[in-house]
Amino acid sequence: MGTVSVWSLLLGQEPIHHFQHNQHIQALALAPGGAAVATASGFQVKVESPDDKGFWQTSGTFEIQKLVNFLNLVPDVTGRPVAVAAAEDIVYLLKAEDPGRILHSVYGQPVTCLDVAAHQTAFGIKTFGWLLNEPNQKASLG
């Protein structure tokens, strides 16, 4: 079982939020400003965030076909948090109104790193030279 505790660096006495998964957690992302946390456990990605009154709730739960290696939350999103997850050779855009949109998929070309900005994501993929001429990948989140 995997447990997540979110702490305030200003308060620091007790966790401000606590939740669990049924399996161990293989990836975690904290939103800039601490307004949300995303976790990957098994084939599930869960996003938790506080509401207008400060009560934490599950903002989204997504089922992924492969185990997530990298996970990021998109900064400066109004409304429900948006996550980007890399699971082996697939990069997903995870948002409540369009769950599991695939940004990138090349069979046998695993993602090796991932980062996001407000309107773009960048990721590296492992290539074998003769299979792909452009090893650098960048996708728009628009």
mmCIF file of C-alpha atoms in Angstrom:
data_model
loop_
_atom_site.group_PDB
_atom_site.id
_atom_site.type_symbol
_atom_site.label_atom_id
_atom_site.label_comp_id
_atom_site.label_asym_id
_atom_site.label_seq_id
_atom_site.Cartn_x
_atom_site.Cartn_y
_atom_site.Cartn_z
ATOM 1 C CA MET A 1 0.000 0.000 0.000
ATOM 2 C CA GLY A 2 1.181 3.552 -0.707
ATOM 3 C CA THR A 3 0.517 6.540 1.523
ATOM 4 C CA VAL A 4 0.863 10.219 0.600
ATOM 5 C CA SER A 5 1.228 13.009 3.139
ATOM 6 C CA VAL A 6 1.177 16.657 2.095
ATOM 7 C CA TRP A 7 2.908 19.046 4.503
ATOM 8 C CA SER A 8 2.870 22.819 4.684
ATOM 9 C CA LEU A 9 6.385 24.226 4.974
ATOM 10 C CA LEU A 10 4.894 27.214 6.813
ATOM 11 C CA LEU A 11 2.956 25.211 9.419
ATOM 12 C CA GLY A 12 4.984 21.998 9.501
ATOM 13 C CA GLN A 13 3.383 20.448 12.609
ATOM 14 C CA GLU A 14 1.010 17.955 10.974
ATOM 15 C CA PRO A 15 0.229 16.946 7.385
ATOM 16 C CA ILE A 16 -2.408 19.172 5.789
ATOM 17 C CA HIS A 17 -3.640 16.242 3.674
ATOM 18 C CA HIS A 18 -3.284 12.474 3.764
ATOM 19 C CA PHE A 19 -4.482 9.780 1.308
ATOM 20 C CA GLN A 20 -3.696 6.219 0.232
ATOM 21 C CA HIS A 21 -3.374 4.002 -2.821
ATOM 22 C CA ASN A 22 -3.789 0.228 -2.938
ATOM 23 C CA GLN A 23 -0.254 -0.236 -4.323
ATOM 24 C CA HIS A 24 3.124 1.472 -3.876
ATOM 25 C CA ILE A 25 3.563 4.927 -5.405
ATOM 26 C CA GLN A 26 5.980 5.083 -8.335
ATOM 27 C CA ALA A 27 5.610 8.782 -9.252
ATOM 28 C CA LEU A 28 4.496 11.970 -7.514
ATOM 29 C CA ALA A 29 4.137 15.611 -8.582
ATOM 30 C CA LEU A 30 3.374 18.681 -6.506
ATOM 31 C CA ALA A 31 1.876 21.714 -8.232
ATOM 32 C CA PRO A 32 3.795 24.981 -8.051
ATOM 33 C CA GLY A 33 2.331 26.800 -5.072
ATOM 34 C CA GLY A 34 1.223 23.505 -3.532
ATOM 35 C CA ALA A 35 -2.360 23.748 -4.840
ATOM 36 C CA ALA A 36 -2.499 20.098 -5.961
ATOM 37 C CA VAL A 37 -0.677 16.790 -5.813
ATOM 38 C CA ALA A 38 -0.700 14.016 -8.420
ATOM 39 C CA THR A 39 0.343 10.437 -7.740
ATOM 40 C CA ALA A 40 0.796 7.317 -9.844
ATOM 41 C CA SER A 41 0.244 3.919 -8.296
ATOM 42 C CA GLY A 42 0.003 0.800 -10.409
ATOM 43 C CA PHE A 43 -2.006 1.779 -13.484
ATOM 44 C CA GLN A 44 -3.840 4.629 -11.738
ATOM 45 C CA VAL A 45 -3.070 8.351 -11.605
ATOM 46 C CA LYS A 46 -4.878 10.332 -8.920
ATOM 47 C CA VAL A 47 -4.988 14.123 -8.604
ATOM 48 C CA GLU A 48 -5.942 15.679 -5.263
ATOM 49 C CA SER A 49 -6.488 19.396 -4.641
ATOM 50 C CA PRO A 50 -8.176 21.692 -2.122
ATOM 51 C CA ASP A 51 -11.546 23.290 -2.903
ATOM 52 C CA ASP A 52 -12.424 26.963 -2.329
ATOM 53 C CA LYS A 53 -12.751 26.334 1.425
ATOM 54 C CA GLY A 54 -9.439 24.488 1.718
ATOM 55 C CA PHE A 55 -10.893 20.972 1.953
ATOM 56 C CA TRP A 56 -8.888 18.458 -0.069
ATOM 57 C CA GLN A 57 -10.708 16.216 -2.537
ATOM 58 C CA THR A 58 -9.975 13.961 -5.495
ATOM 59 C CA SER A 59 -9.996 16.187 -8.589
ATOM 60 C CA GLY A 60 -9.467 13.324 -11.020
ATOM 61 C CA THR A 61 -8.687 9.630 -11.268
ATOM 62 C CA PHE A 62 -7.247 8.241 -14.494
ATOM 63 C CA GLU A 63 -6.519 4.673 -15.607
ATOM 64 C CA ILE A 64 -3.319 4.278 -17.658
ATOM 65 C CA GLN A 65 -2.500 1.193 -19.743
ATOM 66 C CA LYS A 66 1.145 1.075 -18.607
ATOM 67 C CA LEU A 67 3.102 1.913 -15.449
ATOM 68 C CA VAL A 68 3.848 5.629 -15.098
ATOM 69 C CA ASN A 69 7.542 6.566 -15.016
ATOM 70 C CA PHE A 70 7.228 10.371 -14.937
ATOM 71 C CA LEU A 71 4.464 12.665 -13.710
ATOM 72 C CA ASN A 72 4.081 16.459 -13.718
ATOM 73 C CA LEU A 73 1.304 18.950 -12.981
ATOM 74 C CA VAL A 74 0.839 21.789 -15.465
ATOM 75 C CA PRO A 75 1.389 25.174 -13.749
ATOM 76 C CA ASP A 76 -1.047 28.116 -13.882
ATOM 77 C CA VAL A 77 -4.182 26.087 -14.649
ATOM 78 C CA THR A 78 -7.497 27.527 -13.500
ATOM 79 C CA GLY A 79 -10.134 25.047 -12.395
ATOM 80 C CA ARG A 80 -9.214 21.399 -12.020
ATOM 81 C CA PRO A 81 -5.492 20.529 -12.132
ATOM 82 C CA VAL A 82 -4.042 19.075 -15.341
ATOM 83 C CA ALA A 83 -1.336 16.390 -15.298
ATOM 84 C CA VAL A 84 1.101 15.045 -17.887
ATOM 85 C CA ALA A 85 2.234 11.447 -17.411
ATOM 86 C CA ALA A 86 4.828 9.377 -19.250
ATOM 87 C CA ALA A 87 4.224 5.638 -19.130
ATOM 88 C CA GLU A 88 6.981 3.716 -20.933
ATOM 89 C CA ASP A 89 6.578 4.851 -24.583
ATOM 90 C CA ILE A 90 3.374 6.938 -24.239
ATOM 91 C CA VAL A 91 2.879 10.501 -22.973
ATOM 92 C CA TYR A 92 -0.639 11.327 -21.733
ATOM 93 C CA LEU A 93 -2.389 14.644 -21.076
ATOM 94 C CA LEU A 94 -4.721 14.007 -18.122
ATOM 95 C CA LYS A 95 -7.537 16.473 -17.523
ATOM 96 C CA ALA A 96 -11.051 15.851 -16.276
ATOM 97 C CA GLU A 97 -12.852 17.013 -19.421
ATOM 98 C CA ASP A 98 -10.567 15.044 -21.802
ATOM 99 C CA PRO A 99 -9.107 12.112 -19.823
ATOM 100 C CA GLY A 100 -6.186 10.188 -21.216
ATOM 101 C CA ARG A 101 -5.438 12.147 -24.392
ATOM 102 C CA ILE A 102 -2.249 10.772 -25.942
ATOM 103 C CA LEU A 103 0.372 13.411 -26.796
ATOM 104 C CA HIS A 104 3.021 10.976 -28.016
ATOM 105 C CA SER A 105 3.320 7.268 -28.696
ATOM 106 C CA VAL A 106 6.088 5.392 -30.499
ATOM 107 C CA TYR A 107 6.202 1.673 -29.722
ATOM 108 C CA GLY A 108 9.578 0.638 -28.333
ATOM 109 C CA GLN A 109 10.804 4.225 -27.862
ATOM 110 C CA PRO A 110 10.571 4.760 -24.061
ATOM 111 C CA VAL A 111 10.379 8.238 -22.572
ATOM 112 C CA THR A 112 13.493 9.014 -20.522
ATOM 113 C CA CYS A 113 12.619 12.430 -19.029
ATOM 114 C CA LEU A 114 9.670 14.821 -18.843
ATOM 115 C CA ASP A 115 8.991 18.446 -17.913
ATOM 116 C CA VAL A 116 6.036 20.811 -18.367
ATOM 117 C CA ALA A 117 5.352 24.547 -18.573
ATOM 118 C CA ALA A 118 2.045 26.384 -18.744
ATOM 119 C CA HIS A 119 1.500 25.677 -22.471
ATOM 120 C CA GLN A 120 4.131 23.108 -23.455
ATOM 121 C CA THR A 121 5.628 19.822 -22.403
ATOM 122 C CA ALA A 122 9.066 18.528 -23.328
ATOM 123 C CA PHE A 123 10.269 14.962 -23.105
ATOM 124 C CA GLY A 124 13.215 12.917 -24.230
ATOM 125 C CA ILE A 125 12.930 9.493 -25.766
ATOM 126 C CA LYS A 126 15.402 6.673 -26.105
ATOM 127 C CA THR A 127 16.063 6.152 -29.797
ATOM 128 C CA PHE A 128 18.057 3.658 -31.754
ATOM 129 C CA GLY A 129 19.280 6.089 -34.434
ATOM 130 C CA TRP A 130 18.032 4.120 -37.413
ATOM 131 C CA LEU A 131 14.393 4.122 -36.244
ATOM 132 C CA LEU A 132 13.750 7.824 -35.700
ATOM 133 C CA ASN A 133 15.363 10.851 -37.314
ATOM 134 C CA GLU A 134 14.179 13.406 -34.704
ATOM 135 C CA PRO A 135 15.072 12.269 -31.175
ATOM 136 C CA ASN A 136 13.864 15.491 -29.484
ATOM 137 C CA GLN A 137 10.143 15.770 -28.830
ATOM 138 C CA LYS A 138 8.013 18.736 -27.790
ATOM 139 C CA ALA A 139 4.225 18.944 -27.699
ATOM 140 C CA SER A 140 1.817 21.811 -27.217
ATOM 141 C CA LEU A 141 -0.755 21.488 -24.432
ATOM 142 C CA GLY A 142 -3.213 23.815 -26.224
#
